[in-house]
CSV table of C-alpha atoms in Angstrom, one decimal:
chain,number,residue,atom,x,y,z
A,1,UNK,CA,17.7,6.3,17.9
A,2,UNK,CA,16.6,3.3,16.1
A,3,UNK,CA,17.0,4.0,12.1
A,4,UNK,CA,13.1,3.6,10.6
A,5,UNK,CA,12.8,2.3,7.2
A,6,UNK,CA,9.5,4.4,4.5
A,7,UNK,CA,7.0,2.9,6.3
A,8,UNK,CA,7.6,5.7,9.5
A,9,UNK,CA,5.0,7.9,8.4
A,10,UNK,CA,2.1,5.9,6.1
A,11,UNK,CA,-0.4,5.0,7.0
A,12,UNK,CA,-3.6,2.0,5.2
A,13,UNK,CA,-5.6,3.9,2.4
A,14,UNK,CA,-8.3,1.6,3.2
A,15,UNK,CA,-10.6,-0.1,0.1
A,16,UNK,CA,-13.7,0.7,-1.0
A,17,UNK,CA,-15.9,-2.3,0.0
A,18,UNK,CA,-17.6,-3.7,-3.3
A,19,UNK,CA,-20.9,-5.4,-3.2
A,20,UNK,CA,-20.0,-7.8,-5.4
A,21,UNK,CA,-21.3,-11.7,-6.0
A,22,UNK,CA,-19.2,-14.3,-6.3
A,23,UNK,CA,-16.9,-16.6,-4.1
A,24,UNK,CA,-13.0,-16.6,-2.3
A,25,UNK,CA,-10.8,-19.0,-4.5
A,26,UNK,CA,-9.0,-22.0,-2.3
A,27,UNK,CA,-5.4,-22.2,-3.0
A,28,UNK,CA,-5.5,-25.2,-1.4
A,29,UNK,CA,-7.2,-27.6,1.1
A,30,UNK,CA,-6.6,-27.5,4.8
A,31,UNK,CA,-4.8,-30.6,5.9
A,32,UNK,CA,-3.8,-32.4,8.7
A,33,UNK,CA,-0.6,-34.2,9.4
A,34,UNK,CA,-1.5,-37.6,11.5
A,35,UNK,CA,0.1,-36.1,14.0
A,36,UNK,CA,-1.8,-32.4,14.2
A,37,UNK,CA,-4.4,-31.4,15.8
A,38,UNK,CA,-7.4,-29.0,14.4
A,39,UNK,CA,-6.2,-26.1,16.3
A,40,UNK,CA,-2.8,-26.4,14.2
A,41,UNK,CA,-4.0,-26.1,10.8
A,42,UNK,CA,-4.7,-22.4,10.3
A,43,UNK,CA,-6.1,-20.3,7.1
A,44,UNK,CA,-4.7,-17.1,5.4
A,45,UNK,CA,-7.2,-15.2,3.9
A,46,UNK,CA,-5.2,-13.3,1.4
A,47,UNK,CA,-7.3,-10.1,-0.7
A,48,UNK,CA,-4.8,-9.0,-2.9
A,49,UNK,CA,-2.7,-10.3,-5.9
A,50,UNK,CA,-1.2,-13.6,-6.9
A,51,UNK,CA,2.4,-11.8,-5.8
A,52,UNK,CA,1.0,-11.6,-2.1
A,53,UNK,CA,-0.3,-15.2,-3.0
A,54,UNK,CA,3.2,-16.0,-4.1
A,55,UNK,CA,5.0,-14.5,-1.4
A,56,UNK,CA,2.7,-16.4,1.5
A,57,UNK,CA,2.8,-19.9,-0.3
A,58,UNK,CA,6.2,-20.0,-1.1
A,59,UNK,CA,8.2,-18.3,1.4
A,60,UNK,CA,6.6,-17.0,4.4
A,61,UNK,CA,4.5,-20.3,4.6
A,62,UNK,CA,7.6,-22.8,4.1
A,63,UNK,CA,9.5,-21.3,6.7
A,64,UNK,CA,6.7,-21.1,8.9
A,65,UNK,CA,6.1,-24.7,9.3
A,66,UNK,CA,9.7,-25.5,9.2
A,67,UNK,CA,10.3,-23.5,12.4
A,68,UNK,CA,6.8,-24.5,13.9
A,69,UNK,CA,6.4,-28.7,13.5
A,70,UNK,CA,3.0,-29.5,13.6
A,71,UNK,CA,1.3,-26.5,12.0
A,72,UNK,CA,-0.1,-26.3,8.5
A,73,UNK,CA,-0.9,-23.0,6.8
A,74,UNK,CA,-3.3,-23.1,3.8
A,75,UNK,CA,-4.0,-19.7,1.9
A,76,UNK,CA,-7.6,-18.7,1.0
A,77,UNK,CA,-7.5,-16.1,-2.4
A,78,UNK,CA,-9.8,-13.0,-2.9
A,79,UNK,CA,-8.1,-11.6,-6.1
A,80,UNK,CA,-7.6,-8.1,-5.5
A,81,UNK,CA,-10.2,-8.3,-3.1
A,82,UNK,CA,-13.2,-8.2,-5.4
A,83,UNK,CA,-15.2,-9.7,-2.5
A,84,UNK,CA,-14.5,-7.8,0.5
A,85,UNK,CA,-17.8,-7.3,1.1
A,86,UNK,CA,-18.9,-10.6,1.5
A,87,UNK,CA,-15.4,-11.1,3.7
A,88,UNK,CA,-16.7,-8.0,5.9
A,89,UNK,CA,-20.5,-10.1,6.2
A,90,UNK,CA,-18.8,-13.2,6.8
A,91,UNK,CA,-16.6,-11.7,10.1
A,92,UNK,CA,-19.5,-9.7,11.1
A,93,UNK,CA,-21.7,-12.8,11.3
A,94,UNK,CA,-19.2,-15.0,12.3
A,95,UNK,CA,-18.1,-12.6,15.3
A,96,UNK,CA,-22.2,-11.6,16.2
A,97,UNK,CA,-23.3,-15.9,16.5
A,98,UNK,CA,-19.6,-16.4,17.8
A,99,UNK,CA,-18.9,-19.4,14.8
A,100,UNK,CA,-15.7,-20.0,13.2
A,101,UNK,CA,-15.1,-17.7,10.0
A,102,UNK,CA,-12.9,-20.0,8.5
A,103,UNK,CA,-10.0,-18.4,8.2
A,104,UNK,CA,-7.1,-17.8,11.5
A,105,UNK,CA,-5.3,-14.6,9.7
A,106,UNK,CA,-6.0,-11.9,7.0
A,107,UNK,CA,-4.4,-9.7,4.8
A,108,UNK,CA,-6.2,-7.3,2.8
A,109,UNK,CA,-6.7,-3.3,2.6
A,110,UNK,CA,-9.9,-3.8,5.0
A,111,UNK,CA,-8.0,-4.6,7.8
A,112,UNK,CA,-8.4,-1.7,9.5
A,113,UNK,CA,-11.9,-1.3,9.0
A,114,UNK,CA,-12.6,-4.8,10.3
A,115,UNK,CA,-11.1,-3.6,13.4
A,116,UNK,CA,-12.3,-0.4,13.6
A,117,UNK,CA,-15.9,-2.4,13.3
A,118,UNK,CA,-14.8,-5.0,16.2
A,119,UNK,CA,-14.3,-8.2,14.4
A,120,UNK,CA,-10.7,-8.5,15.1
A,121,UNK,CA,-8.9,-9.4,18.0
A,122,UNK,CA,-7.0,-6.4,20.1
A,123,UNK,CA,-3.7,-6.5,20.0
A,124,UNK,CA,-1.1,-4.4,21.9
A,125,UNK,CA,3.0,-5.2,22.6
A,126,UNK,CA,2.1,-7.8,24.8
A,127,UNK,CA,0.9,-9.9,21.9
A,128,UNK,CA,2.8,-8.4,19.6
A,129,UNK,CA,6.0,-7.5,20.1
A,130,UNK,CA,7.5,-6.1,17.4
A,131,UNK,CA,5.3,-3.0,17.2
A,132,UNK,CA,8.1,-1.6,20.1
A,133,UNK,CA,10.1,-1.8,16.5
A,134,UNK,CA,7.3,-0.1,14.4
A,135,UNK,CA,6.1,3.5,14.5
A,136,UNK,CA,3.3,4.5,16.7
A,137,UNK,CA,1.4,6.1,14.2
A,138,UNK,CA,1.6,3.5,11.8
A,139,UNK,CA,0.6,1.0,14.5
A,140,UNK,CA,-2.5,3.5,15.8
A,141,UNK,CA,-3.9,3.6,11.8
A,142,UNK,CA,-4.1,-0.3,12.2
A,143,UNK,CA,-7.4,0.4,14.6
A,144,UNK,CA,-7.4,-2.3,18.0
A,145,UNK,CA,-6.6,-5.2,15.9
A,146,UNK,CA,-4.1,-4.0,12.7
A,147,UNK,CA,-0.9,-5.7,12.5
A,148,UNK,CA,1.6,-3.6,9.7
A,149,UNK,CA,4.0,-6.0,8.4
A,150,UNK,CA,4.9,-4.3,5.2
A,151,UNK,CA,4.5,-0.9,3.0
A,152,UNK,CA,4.9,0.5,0.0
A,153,UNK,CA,5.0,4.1,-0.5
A,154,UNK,CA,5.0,6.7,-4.2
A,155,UNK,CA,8.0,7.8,-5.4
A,156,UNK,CA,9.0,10.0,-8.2
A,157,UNK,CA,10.8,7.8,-11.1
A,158,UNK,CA,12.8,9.8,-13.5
A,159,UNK,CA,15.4,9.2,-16.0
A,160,UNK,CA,19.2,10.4,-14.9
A,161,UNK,CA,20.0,10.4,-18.8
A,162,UNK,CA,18.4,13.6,-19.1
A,163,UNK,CA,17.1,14.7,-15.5
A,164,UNK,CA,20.7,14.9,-13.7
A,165,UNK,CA,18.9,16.8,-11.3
A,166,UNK,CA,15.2,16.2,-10.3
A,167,UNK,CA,12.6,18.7,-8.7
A,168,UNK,CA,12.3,17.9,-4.9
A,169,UNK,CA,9.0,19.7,-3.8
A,170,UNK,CA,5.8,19.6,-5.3
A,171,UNK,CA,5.9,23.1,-6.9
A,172,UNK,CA,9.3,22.2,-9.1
A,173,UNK,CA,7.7,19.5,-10.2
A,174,UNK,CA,4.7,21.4,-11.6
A,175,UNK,CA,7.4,23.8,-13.2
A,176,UNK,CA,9.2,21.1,-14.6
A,177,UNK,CA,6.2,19.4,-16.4
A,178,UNK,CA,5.3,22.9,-17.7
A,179,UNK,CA,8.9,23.1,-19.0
A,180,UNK,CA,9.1,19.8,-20.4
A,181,UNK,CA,6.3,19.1,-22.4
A,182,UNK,CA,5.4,15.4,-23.0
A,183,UNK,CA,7.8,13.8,-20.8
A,184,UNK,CA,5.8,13.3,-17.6
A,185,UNK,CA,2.0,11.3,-17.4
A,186,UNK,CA,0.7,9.5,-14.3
A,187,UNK,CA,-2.4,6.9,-14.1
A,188,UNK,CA,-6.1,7.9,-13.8
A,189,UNK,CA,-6.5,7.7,-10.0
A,190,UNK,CA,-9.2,4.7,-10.3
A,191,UNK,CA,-6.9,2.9,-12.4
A,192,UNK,CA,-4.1,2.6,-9.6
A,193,UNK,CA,-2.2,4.1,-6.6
A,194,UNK,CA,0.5,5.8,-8.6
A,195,UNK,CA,-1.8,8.2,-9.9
A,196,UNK,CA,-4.1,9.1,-6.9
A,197,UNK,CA,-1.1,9.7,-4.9
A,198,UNK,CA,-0.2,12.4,-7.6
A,199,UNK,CA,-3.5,13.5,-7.6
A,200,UNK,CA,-4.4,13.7,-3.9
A,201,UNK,CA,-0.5,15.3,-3.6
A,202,UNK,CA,-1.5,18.1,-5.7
A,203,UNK,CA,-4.9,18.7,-4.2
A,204,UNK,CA,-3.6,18.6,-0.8
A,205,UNK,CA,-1.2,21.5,-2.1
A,206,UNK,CA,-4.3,23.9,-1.5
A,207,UNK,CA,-6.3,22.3,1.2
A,208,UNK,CA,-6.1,23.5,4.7
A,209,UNK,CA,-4.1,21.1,7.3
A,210,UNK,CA,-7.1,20.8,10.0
A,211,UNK,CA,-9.4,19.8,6.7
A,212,UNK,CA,-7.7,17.3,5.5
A,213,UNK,CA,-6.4,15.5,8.9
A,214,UNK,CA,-10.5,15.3,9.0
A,215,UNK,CA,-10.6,14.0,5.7
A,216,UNK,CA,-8.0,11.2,6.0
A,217,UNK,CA,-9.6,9.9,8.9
A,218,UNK,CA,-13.4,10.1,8.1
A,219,UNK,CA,-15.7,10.9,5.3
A,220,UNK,CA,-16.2,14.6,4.9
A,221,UNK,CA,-18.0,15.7,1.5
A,222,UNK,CA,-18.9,19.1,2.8
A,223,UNK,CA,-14.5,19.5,2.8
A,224,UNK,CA,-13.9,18.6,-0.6
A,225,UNK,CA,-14.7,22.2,-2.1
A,226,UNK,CA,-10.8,22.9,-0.8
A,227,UNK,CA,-10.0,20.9,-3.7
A,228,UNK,CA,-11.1,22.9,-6.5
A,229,UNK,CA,-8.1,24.9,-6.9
A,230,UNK,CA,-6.2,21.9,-7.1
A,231,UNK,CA,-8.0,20.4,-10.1
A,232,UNK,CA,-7.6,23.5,-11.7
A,233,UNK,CA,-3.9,22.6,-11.8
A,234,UNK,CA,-4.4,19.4,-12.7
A,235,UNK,CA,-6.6,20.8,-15.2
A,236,UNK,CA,-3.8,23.0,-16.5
A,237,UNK,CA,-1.3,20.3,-16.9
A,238,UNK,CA,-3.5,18.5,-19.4
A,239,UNK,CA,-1.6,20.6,-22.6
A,240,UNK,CA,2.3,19.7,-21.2
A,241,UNK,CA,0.7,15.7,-20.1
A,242,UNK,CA,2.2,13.5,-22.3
A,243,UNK,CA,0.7,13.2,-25.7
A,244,UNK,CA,-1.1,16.1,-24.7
A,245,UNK,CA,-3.4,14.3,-21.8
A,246,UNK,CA,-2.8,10.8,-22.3
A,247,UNK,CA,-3.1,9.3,-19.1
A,248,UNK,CA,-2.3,5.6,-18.6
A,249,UNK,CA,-4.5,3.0,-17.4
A,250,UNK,CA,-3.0,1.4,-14.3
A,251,UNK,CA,0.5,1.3,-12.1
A,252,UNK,CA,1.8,-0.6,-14.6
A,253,UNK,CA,1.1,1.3,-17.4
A,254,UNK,CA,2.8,4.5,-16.4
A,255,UNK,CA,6.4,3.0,-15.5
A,256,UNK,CA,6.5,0.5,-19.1
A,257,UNK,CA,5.9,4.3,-20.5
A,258,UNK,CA,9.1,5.1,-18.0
A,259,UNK,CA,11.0,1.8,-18.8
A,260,UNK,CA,10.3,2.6,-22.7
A,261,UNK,CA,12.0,5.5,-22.9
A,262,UNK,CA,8.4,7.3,-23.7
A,263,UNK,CA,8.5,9.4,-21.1
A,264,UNK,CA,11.4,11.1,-18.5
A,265,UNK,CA,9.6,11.5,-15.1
A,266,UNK,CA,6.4,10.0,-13.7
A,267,UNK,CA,5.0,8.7,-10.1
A,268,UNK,CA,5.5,5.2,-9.1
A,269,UNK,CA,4.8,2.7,-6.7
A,270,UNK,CA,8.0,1.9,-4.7
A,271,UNK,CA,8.0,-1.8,-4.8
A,272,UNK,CA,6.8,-2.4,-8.4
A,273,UNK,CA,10.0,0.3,-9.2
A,274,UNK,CA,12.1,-1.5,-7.2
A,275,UNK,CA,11.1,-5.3,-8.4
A,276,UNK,CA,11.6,-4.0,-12.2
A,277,UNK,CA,15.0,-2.5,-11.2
A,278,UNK,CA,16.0,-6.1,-10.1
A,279,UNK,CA,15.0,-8.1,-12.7
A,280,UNK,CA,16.0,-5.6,-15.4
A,281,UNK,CA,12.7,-4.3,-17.1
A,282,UNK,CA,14.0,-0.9,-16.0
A,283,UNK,CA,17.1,0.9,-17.6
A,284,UNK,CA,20.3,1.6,-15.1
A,285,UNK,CA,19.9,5.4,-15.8
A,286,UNK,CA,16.2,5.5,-14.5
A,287,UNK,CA,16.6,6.3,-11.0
A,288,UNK,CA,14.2,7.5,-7.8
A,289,UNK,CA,14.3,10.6,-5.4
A,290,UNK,CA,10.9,12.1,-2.7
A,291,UNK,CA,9.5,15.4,-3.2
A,292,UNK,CA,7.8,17.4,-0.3
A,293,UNK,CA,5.9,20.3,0.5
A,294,UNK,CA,4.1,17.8,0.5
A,295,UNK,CA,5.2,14.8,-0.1
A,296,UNK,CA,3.5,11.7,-1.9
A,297,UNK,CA,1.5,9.5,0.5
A,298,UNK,CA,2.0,6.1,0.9
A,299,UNK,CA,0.4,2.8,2.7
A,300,UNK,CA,0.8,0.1,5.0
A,301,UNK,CA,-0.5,-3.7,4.4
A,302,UNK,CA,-2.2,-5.0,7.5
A,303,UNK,CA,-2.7,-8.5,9.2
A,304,UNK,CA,-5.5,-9.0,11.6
A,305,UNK,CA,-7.1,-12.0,13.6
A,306,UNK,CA,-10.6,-12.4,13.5
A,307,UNK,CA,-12.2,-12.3,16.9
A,308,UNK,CA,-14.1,-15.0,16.1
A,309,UNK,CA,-11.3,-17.4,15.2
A,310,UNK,CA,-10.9,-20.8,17.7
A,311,UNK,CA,-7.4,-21.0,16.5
A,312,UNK,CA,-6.1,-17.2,18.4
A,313,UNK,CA,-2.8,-18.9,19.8
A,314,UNK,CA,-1.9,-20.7,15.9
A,315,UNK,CA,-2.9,-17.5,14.4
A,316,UNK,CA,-0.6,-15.2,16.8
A,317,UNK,CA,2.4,-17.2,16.6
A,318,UNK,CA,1.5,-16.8,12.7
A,319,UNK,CA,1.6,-13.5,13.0
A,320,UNK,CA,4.6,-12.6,15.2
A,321,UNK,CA,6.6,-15.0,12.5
A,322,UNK,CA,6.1,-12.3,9.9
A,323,UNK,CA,7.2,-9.7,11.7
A,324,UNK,CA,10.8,-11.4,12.8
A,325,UNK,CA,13.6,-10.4,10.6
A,326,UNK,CA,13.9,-13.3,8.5
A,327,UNK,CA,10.4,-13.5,7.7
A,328,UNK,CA,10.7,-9.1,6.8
A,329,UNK,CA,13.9,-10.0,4.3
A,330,UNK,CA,11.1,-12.4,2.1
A,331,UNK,CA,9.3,-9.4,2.1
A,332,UNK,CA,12.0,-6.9,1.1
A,333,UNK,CA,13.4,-9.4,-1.4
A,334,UNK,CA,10.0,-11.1,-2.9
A,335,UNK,CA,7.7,-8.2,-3.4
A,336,UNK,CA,10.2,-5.4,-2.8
A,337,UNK,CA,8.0,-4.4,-0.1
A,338,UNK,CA,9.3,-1.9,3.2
A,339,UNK,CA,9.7,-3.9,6.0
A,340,UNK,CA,7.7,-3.2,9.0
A,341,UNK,CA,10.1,-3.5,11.7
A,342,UNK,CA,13.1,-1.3,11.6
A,343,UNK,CA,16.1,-1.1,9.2
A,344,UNK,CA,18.6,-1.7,12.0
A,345,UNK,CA,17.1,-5.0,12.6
A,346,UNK,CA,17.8,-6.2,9.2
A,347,UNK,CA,20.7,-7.2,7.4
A,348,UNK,CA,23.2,-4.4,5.8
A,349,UNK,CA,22.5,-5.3,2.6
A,350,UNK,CA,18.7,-4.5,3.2
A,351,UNK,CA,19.5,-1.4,5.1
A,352,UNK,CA,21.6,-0.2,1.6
A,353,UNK,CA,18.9,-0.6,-0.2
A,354,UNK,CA,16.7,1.8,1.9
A,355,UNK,CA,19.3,4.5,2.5
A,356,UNK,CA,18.3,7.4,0.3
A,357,UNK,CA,14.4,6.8,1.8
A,358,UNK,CA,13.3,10.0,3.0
A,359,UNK,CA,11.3,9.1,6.5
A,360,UNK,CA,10.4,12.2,7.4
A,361,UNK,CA,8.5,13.0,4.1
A,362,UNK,CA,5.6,10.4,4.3
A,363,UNK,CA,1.8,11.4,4.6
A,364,UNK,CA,-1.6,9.5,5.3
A,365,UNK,CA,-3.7,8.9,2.0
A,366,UNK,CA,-7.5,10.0,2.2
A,367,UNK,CA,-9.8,7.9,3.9
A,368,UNK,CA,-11.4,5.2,1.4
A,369,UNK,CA,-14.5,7.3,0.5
A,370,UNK,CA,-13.1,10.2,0.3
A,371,UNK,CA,-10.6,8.5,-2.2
A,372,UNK,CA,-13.2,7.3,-4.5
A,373,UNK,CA,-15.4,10.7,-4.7
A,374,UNK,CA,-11.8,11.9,-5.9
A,375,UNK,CA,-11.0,9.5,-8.4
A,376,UNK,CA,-14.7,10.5,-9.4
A,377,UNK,CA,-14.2,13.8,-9.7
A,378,UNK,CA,-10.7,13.9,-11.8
A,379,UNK,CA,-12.4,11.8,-14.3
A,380,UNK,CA,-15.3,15.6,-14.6
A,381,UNK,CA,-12.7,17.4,-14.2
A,382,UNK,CA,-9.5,16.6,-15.4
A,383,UNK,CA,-9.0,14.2,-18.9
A,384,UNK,CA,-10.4,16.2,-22.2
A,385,UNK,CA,-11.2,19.6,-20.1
């Protein structure tokens, strides 16, 4: 049985789609060699951070056209997808009139719903190959036209210097913040992943299993009264919280709080933990493990086509080149992000890295609404109460 790297069992906690005004930045301009030919010169539409930016422009995109003569990639911004809206318009009308969007391949958080809604192309193994090397489920929560190519999953970051032993379910690590006051915080849940994961991880501790398979896949306010009894723990925690309830704002935030000494234990996001332990912004003695029962969720970062596109062959080859095993290593080793394809396909360096990953302890995050009704919610509920 092939070995499966952290992505096995995530699956895309989808963005809320902002109404907002405003424009896609150009990171460049499409050009063509003398030589090309329009269908050759493709776009990336990137919604996400200048790291994403980073990793497309100076790896994945390099070694792209080095293997491919004749193409040319330019990348198309949305920082942090602030216009995802007007994206979602753009493919909608784009697809309806049958026009070129602009853009051969995206990557952004909407992915799924783009697909869900039609604008994407279909894919399947025949035009993809590499999702026989990726798990089903994570390939079925990319909708008809999804293509995973990365994750990133929460993990609990504690200090070995004191913690030789961490909790590994949900319910020791509620004891152990009682019995450790001030050494464990995590991020307001609108302020970043880290901290809804630890949110939604404790609420799920109480909601039924058929309720929240409904509420990870649709948007179900009539469900969310299951999750009063967990914000009444979270409510309780306030008085052993760090600084009695200070709770960072963002990712970020919480592990400088970690890296600082200031605290012993919080959530993180694995590939922000993982990029600070190489560079050296966090200590030797601060160290990972999974809980469970349940576990922390996680996500996958999709890439999709748009329907619409004239350029489908330029944009699939794009596409399958991120998913070979070269292409996965720039992933692992730029952004720290879990490769999409499996471990036993990569080198043994790679495969080191990723052998205390827990695969069997991954879960879905809610679906995006129901995500931002309970960041909502914490923020009457939880800080101050």
């Amino acid at each position: 049985m092939k070995k499966t790297r952290l992505l096995a069992a995530t699956a895309v906690a989808s963005v809320a789609i902002l109404a907002l005004a405003g424009c896609v930045q150009s990171s460049a301009a499409t050009s063509l060699d003398t030589d090309g030919s329009a269908d050759q010169a493709l776009t990336v539409l990137i919604s996400g951070g200048e790291n994403i930016q980073a990793l497309w422009e100076d790896h994945l995109i390099p070694a792209f056209e080095e293997e491919n003569p004749g193409y040319t990639v330019a990348v198309n911004l949305d920082l942090h997808g602030e216009h995802d809206a007007q994206t979602m318009a753009k493919l909608t009308s784009a697809t309806e009139q049958e026009k070129d969007p602009g853009f051969d391949l995206v990557d952004g958080g909407f992915v799924p719903m783009a697909a869900e809604a039609g604008l994407l192309t279909p894919m399947t193994a025949d035009e993809i190959p590499a999702f026989n090397d990726i798990p089903g489920d994570v390939v079925e929560a990319g909708g008809a036209g999804g293509i995973a190519y990365r994750g990133s999953v929460v993990l609990l970051a504690y200090d070995t210097a004191t913690i030789p032993t961490p909790p590994k379910t949900l319910d020791e690590l509620l004891a152990w913040i009682e019995a450790n006051p001030g050494e464990f915080t995590y991020n307001s849940p609108k302020s970043g992943g880290s901290g809804s994961a630890f949110v939604a991880t404790v609420l799920d501790k109480y909601v039924s299993e058929d309720a929240r398979a409904k509420m990870t896949v649709g948007y179900e306010k009539e469900l969310e009264s299951e999750w009063t009894e967990g914000f009444e723990t979270l409510r309780s925690l306030n008085p052993y919280i760090y600084q009695n309830g200070f709770y960072p704002n963002g990712n970020q935030q919480t592990l400088d709080l970690l890296a600082s000494g200031e605290i012993s234990m919080a959530p993180v996001w694995s590939d922000m933990f993982i990029s600070g332990k190489k560079n050296g912004a966090i200590g030797e003695s601060v160290n990972y493990t999974q809980i469970a029962d349940p576990s922390f969720t996680g996500s996958a970062a999709y890439l999709g086509v748009p329907a619409a596109s004239p350029r489908q062959e330029g944009a699939l080859k794009l596409a399958n080149f991120v998913l070979t095993p070269d292409a996965q290593e720039m992933i692992v080793n730029e952004i720290a992000g879990f490769p999409a394809i499996s471990l036993d396909l990569l080198s043994a360096d790679i495969q080191n890295e990723f052998e205390d990953a827990d695969t069997g302890n991954l879960r879905k995050g809610y679906f995006s609404q129901m995500g931002s009704d309970l960041s909502n919610l914490w923020d009457q509920e939880v800080p101050g109460q």
